[in-house]
């Protein structure tokens, strides 16, 4: 007998590595094709900006505080802070539009 006999463990590792490599190649191929299609359909396509420190928005601009943004309630006509808008709407709509 020769010493190059393969054990079950080496064969299973080889099959596993081949499977993982094939899956990675498939994913990369699909995403590359998808990206090329997007760029051909939308030449001005610009991906969103990612900030790991979470200080910039998806466009790369500094984030605004929710309390500095005000929205007009269509139901009662009041200006409501962005961070209180959901609570205001819940109260405003449950009252039936009363002031």
mmCIF file of C-alpha atoms in Angstrom, residues 16-98:
data_model
loop_
_atom_site.group_PDB
_atom_site.id
_atom_site.type_symbol
_atom_site.label_atom_id
_atom_site.label_comp_id
_atom_site.label_asym_id
_atom_site.label_seq_id
_atom_site.Cartn_x
_atom_site.Cartn_y
_atom_site.Cartn_z
ATOM 1 C CA UNK A 16 -16.245 21.426 2.129
ATOM 2 C CA UNK A 17 -13.591 23.841 0.822
ATOM 3 C CA UNK A 18 -14.728 23.218 -2.746
ATOM 4 C CA UNK A 19 -18.371 23.863 -1.801
ATOM 5 C CA UNK A 20 -17.559 27.090 0.061
ATOM 6 C CA UNK A 21 -15.330 28.322 -2.783
ATOM 7 C CA UNK A 22 -18.058 27.580 -5.333
ATOM 8 C CA UNK A 23 -20.652 29.458 -3.257
ATOM 9 C CA UNK A 24 -18.381 32.484 -2.874
ATOM 10 C CA UNK A 25 -17.668 32.542 -6.613
ATOM 11 C CA UNK A 26 -21.390 32.319 -7.356
ATOM 12 C CA UNK A 27 -22.252 35.190 -5.014
ATOM 13 C CA UNK A 28 -19.470 37.400 -6.373
ATOM 14 C CA UNK A 29 -20.482 36.629 -9.949
ATOM 15 C CA UNK A 30 -24.151 37.466 -9.317
ATOM 16 C CA UNK A 31 -23.344 40.699 -7.491
ATOM 17 C CA UNK A 32 -20.891 41.782 -10.197
ATOM 18 C CA UNK A 33 -23.509 41.160 -12.873
ATOM 19 C CA UNK A 34 -26.111 43.051 -10.817
ATOM 20 C CA UNK A 35 -23.759 45.988 -10.316
ATOM 21 C CA UNK A 36 -22.970 46.160 -14.060
ATOM 22 C CA UNK A 37 -26.690 46.099 -14.872
ATOM 23 C CA UNK A 38 -27.385 48.907 -12.390
ATOM 24 C CA UNK A 39 -24.559 51.018 -13.805
ATOM 25 C CA UNK A 40 -25.784 50.490 -17.385
ATOM 26 C CA UNK A 41 -29.374 51.423 -16.494
ATOM 27 C CA UNK A 42 -28.465 54.280 -14.155
ATOM 28 C CA UNK A 43 -25.157 55.853 -15.188
ATOM 29 C CA UNK A 44 -25.397 58.490 -12.435
ATOM 30 C CA UNK A 45 -25.922 55.796 -9.792
ATOM 31 C CA UNK A 46 -24.054 56.661 -6.617
ATOM 32 C CA UNK A 47 -24.015 54.201 -3.703
ATOM 33 C CA UNK A 48 -25.048 55.356 -0.267
ATOM 34 C CA UNK A 49 -22.389 56.582 2.117
ATOM 35 C CA UNK A 50 -21.628 54.419 5.159
ATOM 36 C CA UNK A 51 -20.243 56.040 8.304
ATOM 37 C CA UNK A 52 -19.173 53.568 10.987
ATOM 38 C CA UNK A 53 -19.137 56.379 13.587
ATOM 39 C CA UNK A 54 -22.779 57.171 12.714
ATOM 40 C CA UNK A 55 -22.181 60.921 12.545
ATOM 41 C CA UNK A 56 -23.032 61.324 8.848
ATOM 42 C CA UNK A 57 -26.208 60.437 6.959
ATOM 43 C CA UNK A 58 -26.431 58.197 3.869
ATOM 44 C CA UNK A 59 -25.444 61.120 1.623
ATOM 45 C CA UNK A 60 -22.292 61.925 3.625
ATOM 46 C CA UNK A 61 -23.787 65.057 5.204
ATOM 47 C CA UNK A 62 -23.722 65.715 8.977
ATOM 48 C CA UNK A 63 -26.839 64.345 10.684
ATOM 49 C CA UNK A 64 -29.427 66.811 11.962
ATOM 50 C CA UNK A 65 -30.906 66.428 15.400
ATOM 51 C CA UNK A 66 -34.526 65.240 15.321
ATOM 52 C CA UNK A 67 -35.501 68.038 17.665
ATOM 53 C CA UNK A 68 -34.291 70.666 15.159
ATOM 54 C CA UNK A 69 -36.727 69.471 12.488
ATOM 55 C CA UNK A 70 -40.355 70.525 12.709
ATOM 56 C CA UNK A 71 -43.249 69.098 10.725
ATOM 57 C CA UNK A 72 -46.732 70.435 10.088
ATOM 58 C CA UNK A 73 -49.510 68.163 11.324
ATOM 59 C CA UNK A 74 -52.035 67.882 8.499
ATOM 60 C CA UNK A 75 -54.793 67.020 10.966
ATOM 61 C CA UNK A 76 -54.637 69.971 13.389
ATOM 62 C CA UNK A 77 -52.255 72.386 11.628
ATOM 63 C CA UNK A 78 -49.700 72.565 14.450
ATOM 64 C CA UNK A 79 -45.932 72.447 14.040
ATOM 65 C CA UNK A 80 -44.548 69.448 15.902
ATOM 66 C CA UNK A 81 -40.936 68.506 16.660
ATOM 67 C CA UNK A 82 -39.667 65.507 14.684
ATOM 68 C CA UNK A 83 -38.918 63.456 17.783
ATOM 69 C CA UNK A 84 -42.482 63.973 19.113
ATOM 70 C CA UNK A 85 -44.372 63.643 15.818
ATOM 71 C CA UNK A 86 -45.423 59.978 16.220
ATOM 72 C CA UNK A 87 -46.765 60.572 19.736
ATOM 73 C CA UNK A 88 -48.549 63.733 18.576
ATOM 74 C CA UNK A 89 -50.156 61.931 15.640
ATOM 75 C CA UNK A 90 -51.400 59.148 17.866
ATOM 76 C CA UNK A 91 -53.061 61.621 20.245
ATOM 77 C CA UNK A 92 -54.261 63.931 17.480
ATOM 78 C CA UNK A 93 -55.885 61.181 15.414
ATOM 79 C CA UNK A 94 -57.431 59.411 18.385
ATOM 80 C CA UNK A 95 -59.226 62.618 19.392
ATOM 81 C CA UNK A 96 -60.993 62.768 16.070
ATOM 82 C CA UNK A 97 -59.363 66.022 15.046
ATOM 83 C CA UNK A 98 -60.558 68.056 18.034
#
